[in-house]
């Protein structure tokens, strides 16, 4: 199977989603993909243990994608070898009444990972420039000054939100949070097939919601706003990676490999060494434990 190079997926210049494939032409069966993923899983797990003891960096993995793009199963498969103490998953849904009493970034700030840990945002702060752009009426529940109706929401409002998100990511990156953002790039036809499977396969019925079909009607709008957000917020300190998502197994491996490769840049992440005085007294400690 072709080697995965993170630079092939990293957004470093203006992109058009329509020109980016949702399926890679890689000659590999599911068994080979799973075997490759297993190896990266193990290495990431070991890395997280070292990072936990090093205790200077945290890692924020942001996952975005249309309904059925495979975010949940990717989280389950990529991070299943992690020590539970070292990884936390946050799924951001419609803000609750308590969250609406704060600014829109507040609930994301308080969910940031502690030093030495990974956090996965399943849907992220970008929902605030995606869902709310497709459905601007949702903004009214935020009770913002000067926004009394949808007519009050001007282009400058969205420009400011994008800049606020850039500042948020710049701030956390400067303070030791390694940020990687993944857009799971799904085709509309593959989404249709996955939604049909939810209806036809009993064990997946619970995943289906009529709301998925309503959101599907806004497919082109979502693609437009995803493209705009990605182009305006892919920075060296918080890059976007566009991952072809029509093949779930391949998408999982690509995300895992990118995380592993990018983490190799942080050569200072090492297990701390014991104090020389403690090491010099190893024999004494052994004798004390032998009693």
Short mmCIF file of C-alpha atoms in Angstrom, two decimals:
data_model
loop_
_atom_site.label_atom_id
_atom_site.label_comp_id
_atom_site.label_asym_id
_atom_site.label_seq_id
_atom_site.Cartn_x
_atom_site.Cartn_y
_atom_site.Cartn_z
CA UNK A 1 0.00 0.00 0.00
CA UNK A 2 1.20 3.50 -0.84
CA UNK A 3 2.87 5.34 2.04
CA UNK A 4 0.80 8.11 3.61
CA UNK A 5 2.38 11.56 3.51
CA UNK A 6 0.61 14.15 5.71
CA UNK A 7 1.56 16.87 3.24
CA UNK A 8 -0.70 15.27 0.65
CA UNK A 9 -3.71 16.09 2.83
CA UNK A 10 -2.61 19.27 4.58
CA UNK A 11 -4.22 22.54 3.48
CA UNK A 12 -1.42 24.99 2.74
CA UNK A 13 -3.08 27.03 0.00
CA UNK A 14 -6.59 27.87 -1.13
CA UNK A 15 -8.57 24.74 -1.95
CA UNK A 16 -11.77 23.82 -3.75
CA UNK A 17 -13.55 20.85 -2.18
CA UNK A 18 -15.06 19.86 -5.52
CA UNK A 19 -11.57 19.27 -6.92
CA UNK A 20 -10.49 17.02 -4.03
CA UNK A 21 -11.35 13.30 -4.27
CA UNK A 22 -13.49 11.62 -1.61
CA UNK A 23 -11.93 8.22 -2.38
CA UNK A 24 -8.28 7.32 -2.83
CA UNK A 25 -7.20 4.88 -5.51
CA UNK A 26 -5.08 2.70 -3.22
CA UNK A 27 -4.85 -0.99 -3.98
CA UNK A 28 -5.27 -2.48 -0.51
CA UNK A 29 -7.90 -4.72 1.03
CA UNK A 30 -9.59 -4.06 4.37
CA UNK A 31 -7.35 -6.57 6.15
CA UNK A 32 -4.21 -4.72 5.08
CA UNK A 33 -5.68 -1.37 6.12
CA UNK A 34 -6.62 -2.75 9.54
CA UNK A 35 -3.15 -4.21 9.98
CA UNK A 36 -1.56 -0.86 9.15
CA UNK A 37 -3.93 0.91 11.55
CA UNK A 38 -3.16 -1.56 14.35
CA UNK A 39 0.54 -0.75 14.12
CA UNK A 40 -0.04 3.01 14.26
CA UNK A 41 -2.52 2.59 17.13
CA UNK A 42 0.13 0.86 19.22
CA UNK A 43 2.73 3.55 18.48
CA UNK A 44 0.29 6.34 19.32
CA UNK A 45 -0.59 4.64 22.59
CA UNK A 46 3.08 4.43 23.57
CA UNK A 47 3.57 8.05 22.56
CA UNK A 48 0.66 9.16 24.73
CA UNK A 49 2.20 7.42 27.76
CA UNK A 50 5.46 9.29 27.20
CA UNK A 51 3.58 12.55 26.65
CA UNK A 52 1.69 12.00 29.90
CA UNK A 53 4.93 11.68 31.88
CA UNK A 54 6.53 14.61 30.00
CA UNK A 55 3.51 16.76 30.96
CA UNK A 56 4.22 19.83 28.84
CA UNK A 57 2.08 19.40 25.74
CA UNK A 58 -1.55 18.50 25.15
CA UNK A 59 -3.10 17.46 21.84
CA UNK A 60 -6.43 18.64 20.43
CA UNK A 61 -7.85 16.59 17.56
CA UNK A 62 -10.77 18.30 15.80
CA UNK A 63 -13.09 16.21 13.61
CA UNK A 64 -15.59 17.75 11.24
CA UNK A 65 -17.64 16.23 8.46
CA UNK A 66 -21.14 15.81 7.10
CA UNK A 67 -23.55 13.38 8.76
CA UNK A 68 -22.42 9.73 8.30
CA UNK A 69 -18.84 10.77 7.46
CA UNK A 70 -17.55 8.30 10.07
CA UNK A 71 -16.44 10.50 12.96
CA UNK A 72 -17.71 8.23 15.74
CA UNK A 73 -16.25 5.00 14.37
CA UNK A 74 -12.96 6.75 13.60
CA UNK A 75 -12.64 7.84 17.22
CA UNK A 76 -13.44 4.33 18.43
CA UNK A 77 -10.91 2.63 16.15
CA UNK A 78 -8.02 5.10 16.13
CA UNK A 79 -7.88 5.74 19.88
CA UNK A 80 -8.98 2.39 21.32
CA UNK A 81 -5.46 1.44 22.45
CA UNK A 82 -5.06 4.62 24.51
CA UNK A 83 -4.97 4.49 28.28
CA UNK A 84 -8.40 5.89 29.26
CA UNK A 85 -6.74 8.40 31.58
CA UNK A 86 -4.97 9.95 28.61
CA UNK A 87 -7.78 10.73 26.19
CA UNK A 88 -11.15 12.49 26.48
CA UNK A 89 -13.83 12.77 23.79
CA UNK A 90 -16.25 15.69 23.62
CA UNK A 91 -19.25 15.63 21.29
CA UNK A 92 -20.61 19.13 20.86
CA UNK A 93 -24.30 19.24 20.09
CA UNK A 94 -26.82 22.09 20.29
CA UNK A 95 -25.74 24.39 23.16
CA UNK A 96 -27.73 23.86 26.36
CA UNK A 97 -29.20 26.66 28.48
CA UNK A 98 -26.10 26.89 30.68
CA UNK A 99 -23.75 27.09 27.71
CA UNK A 100 -25.88 29.80 26.12
CA UNK A 101 -25.23 31.98 29.16
CA UNK A 102 -21.61 32.28 27.99
CA UNK A 103 -19.92 33.22 24.73
CA UNK A 104 -19.88 30.52 22.04
CA UNK A 105 -16.23 29.52 22.65
CA UNK A 106 -16.63 29.04 26.40
CA UNK A 107 -17.72 25.41 26.27
CA UNK A 108 -14.76 24.62 24.03
CA UNK A 109 -12.27 26.35 26.29
CA UNK A 110 -13.35 24.33 29.32
CA UNK A 111 -13.12 21.09 27.32
CA UNK A 112 -9.49 21.64 26.28
CA UNK A 113 -7.11 18.80 27.20
CA UNK A 114 -4.93 18.91 30.27
CA UNK A 115 -1.16 18.75 29.83
CA UNK A 116 -0.09 15.26 28.81
CA UNK A 117 -3.51 14.34 27.44
CA UNK A 118 -5.38 14.09 24.14
CA UNK A 119 -8.84 15.56 23.59
CA UNK A 120 -10.99 14.77 20.58
CA UNK A 121 -13.66 17.25 19.59
CA UNK A 122 -16.37 15.36 17.69
CA UNK A 123 -17.82 18.37 15.93
CA UNK A 124 -16.09 21.47 17.13
CA UNK A 125 -16.08 25.22 17.56
CA UNK A 126 -16.42 25.34 13.76
CA UNK A 127 -20.10 24.50 14.09
CA UNK A 128 -20.44 28.18 14.97
CA UNK A 129 -19.49 29.18 11.43
CA UNK A 130 -21.10 26.21 9.68
CA UNK A 131 -24.48 25.20 11.11
CA UNK A 132 -25.25 28.76 12.15
CA UNK A 133 -24.44 30.01 8.65
CA UNK A 134 -26.82 27.50 7.08
CA UNK A 135 -29.37 28.21 9.83
CA UNK A 136 -28.66 31.79 10.98
CA UNK A 137 -31.85 31.77 13.05
CA UNK A 138 -29.99 29.55 15.55
CA UNK A 139 -27.87 32.58 16.47
CA UNK A 140 -30.84 34.31 18.02
CA UNK A 141 -30.71 31.90 20.97
CA UNK A 142 -27.27 33.31 21.84
CA UNK A 143 -28.94 36.60 22.80
CA UNK A 144 -26.14 38.71 21.32
CA UNK A 145 -26.02 42.52 21.52
CA UNK A 146 -27.23 44.09 18.30
CA UNK A 147 -28.61 40.81 16.90
CA UNK A 148 -32.38 40.93 17.25
CA UNK A 149 -33.29 39.24 13.97
CA UNK A 150 -31.58 37.36 11.15
CA UNK A 151 -31.47 40.64 9.20
CA UNK A 152 -29.00 41.99 11.77
CA UNK A 153 -26.41 39.33 10.88
CA UNK A 154 -24.07 40.99 8.40
CA UNK A 155 -21.00 39.57 6.53
CA UNK A 156 -18.73 41.34 9.02
CA UNK A 157 -20.22 39.20 11.80
CA UNK A 158 -18.91 36.01 10.14
CA UNK A 159 -15.57 37.61 9.36
CA UNK A 160 -15.20 38.47 13.05
CA UNK A 161 -16.12 34.93 14.13
CA UNK A 162 -13.50 33.43 11.85
CA UNK A 163 -10.91 35.81 13.30
CA UNK A 164 -12.00 34.91 16.85
CA UNK A 165 -11.54 31.22 16.06
CA UNK A 166 -8.10 31.90 14.61
CA UNK A 167 -7.16 33.82 17.76
CA UNK A 168 -8.51 31.01 19.97
CA UNK A 169 -6.36 28.42 18.20
CA UNK A 170 -3.31 30.67 18.11
CA UNK A 171 -3.60 31.25 21.85
CA UNK A 172 -3.90 27.60 22.84
CA UNK A 173 -1.13 26.55 20.43
CA UNK A 174 1.22 29.14 21.92
CA UNK A 175 0.54 27.64 25.34
CA UNK A 176 1.40 24.04 24.49
CA UNK A 177 -1.70 22.58 22.83
CA UNK A 178 -0.88 20.80 19.56
CA UNK A 179 -3.87 21.34 17.26
CA UNK A 180 -4.77 19.12 14.29
CA UNK A 181 -8.05 19.53 12.40
CA UNK A 182 -9.52 16.89 10.09
CA UNK A 183 -12.32 17.32 7.59
CA UNK A 184 -13.74 13.93 6.62
CA UNK A 185 -14.52 14.57 2.96
CA UNK A 186 -17.56 12.49 2.03
CA UNK A 187 -19.39 12.33 -1.29
CA UNK A 188 -23.12 12.97 -1.42
CA UNK A 189 -23.70 9.58 -3.03
CA UNK A 190 -21.79 7.75 -0.29
CA UNK A 191 -23.84 9.60 2.32
CA UNK A 192 -27.03 8.46 0.57
CA UNK A 193 -25.89 4.84 0.71
CA UNK A 194 -24.93 5.07 4.38
CA UNK A 195 -28.28 6.61 5.30
CA UNK A 196 -30.04 3.82 3.41
CA UNK A 197 -28.05 1.21 5.36
CA UNK A 198 -29.24 2.81 8.59
CA UNK A 199 -32.81 2.23 7.44
CA UNK A 200 -32.27 -1.25 6.04
CA UNK A 201 -30.02 -2.79 8.70
CA UNK A 202 -31.84 -3.27 11.99
CA UNK A 203 -28.79 -2.86 14.21
CA UNK A 204 -28.20 0.60 12.72
CA UNK A 205 -31.80 1.86 12.82
CA UNK A 206 -31.16 3.81 16.01
CA UNK A 207 -28.64 6.00 14.17
CA UNK A 208 -31.23 7.30 11.72
CA UNK A 209 -32.94 10.65 12.20
CA UNK A 210 -35.33 12.39 9.78
CA UNK A 211 -33.27 15.48 10.54
CA UNK A 212 -30.40 13.93 8.59
CA UNK A 213 -32.51 14.14 5.43
CA UNK A 214 -33.41 17.77 6.10
CA UNK A 215 -29.74 18.68 6.53
CA UNK A 216 -28.89 16.76 3.36
CA UNK A 217 -31.01 19.26 1.44
CA UNK A 218 -28.43 21.89 2.42
CA UNK A 219 -25.48 19.87 1.09
CA UNK A 220 -24.17 22.56 -1.27
CA UNK A 221 -24.43 25.26 1.36
CA UNK A 222 -22.46 23.18 3.84
CA UNK A 223 -19.77 22.46 1.24
CA UNK A 224 -19.51 26.17 0.51
CA UNK A 225 -19.13 27.17 4.15
CA UNK A 226 -16.75 24.32 4.95
CA UNK A 227 -14.55 25.42 2.09
CA UNK A 228 -14.57 29.03 3.27
CA UNK A 229 -13.82 28.10 6.88
CA UNK A 230 -11.00 25.73 5.95
CA UNK A 231 -9.38 28.23 3.61
CA UNK A 232 -9.48 31.00 6.22
CA UNK A 233 -8.35 28.98 9.26
CA UNK A 234 -5.73 26.47 8.10
CA UNK A 235 -2.60 27.82 9.79
CA UNK A 236 0.78 26.28 10.51
CA UNK A 237 -0.04 26.21 14.25
CA UNK A 238 -3.51 24.72 13.59
CA UNK A 239 -3.61 23.04 10.18
CA UNK A 240 -6.54 21.45 8.41
CA UNK A 241 -6.21 18.05 6.74
CA UNK A 242 -8.79 16.99 4.16
CA UNK A 243 -9.24 13.22 4.43
CA UNK A 244 -11.11 11.24 1.73
CA UNK A 245 -13.90 9.56 3.73
CA UNK A 246 -15.83 7.33 1.32
CA UNK A 247 -13.63 4.43 2.53
CA UNK A 248 -13.95 4.39 6.34
CA UNK A 249 -11.05 2.00 6.95
CA UNK A 250 -8.71 4.08 4.83
CA UNK A 251 -9.83 7.33 6.45
CA UNK A 252 -9.05 5.94 9.91
CA UNK A 253 -5.58 4.89 8.87
CA UNK A 254 -4.87 8.24 7.20
CA UNK A 255 -5.89 10.20 10.31
CA UNK A 256 -3.87 7.95 12.63
CA UNK A 257 -0.80 8.12 10.40
CA UNK A 258 -0.99 11.91 10.11
CA UNK A 259 -1.22 12.29 13.89
CA UNK A 260 1.76 9.97 14.37
CA UNK A 261 3.90 11.69 11.72
CA UNK A 262 3.10 15.18 12.98
CA UNK A 263 3.87 14.23 16.58
CA UNK A 264 7.35 13.10 15.50
CA UNK A 265 8.23 16.77 15.01
CA UNK A 266 8.11 17.28 18.77
CA UNK A 267 11.47 15.71 19.53
CA UNK A 268 11.55 17.17 23.04
CA UNK A 269 8.73 14.89 24.19
CA UNK A 270 10.62 12.36 26.30
CA UNK A 271 10.16 10.57 29.58
CA UNK A 272 11.65 12.64 32.41
CA UNK A 273 14.86 11.36 33.92
CA UNK A 274 15.12 10.60 37.62
CA UNK A 275 17.16 12.88 39.80
CA UNK A 276 20.82 11.75 40.02
CA UNK A 277 20.58 11.45 43.80
CA UNK A 278 17.62 9.09 43.52
CA UNK A 279 19.39 6.95 40.91
CA UNK A 280 22.51 6.80 43.10
CA UNK A 281 20.42 5.32 45.92
CA UNK A 282 18.74 2.53 43.93
CA UNK A 283 20.54 -0.20 45.90
CA UNK A 284 19.48 1.38 49.17
CA UNK A 285 15.85 1.45 48.06
CA UNK A 286 16.06 -2.19 46.99
CA UNK A 287 17.36 -3.17 50.42
CA UNK A 288 14.54 -1.28 52.10
CA UNK A 289 11.98 -3.07 49.94
CA UNK A 290 13.57 -6.45 50.63
CA UNK A 291 12.75 -6.25 54.36
#
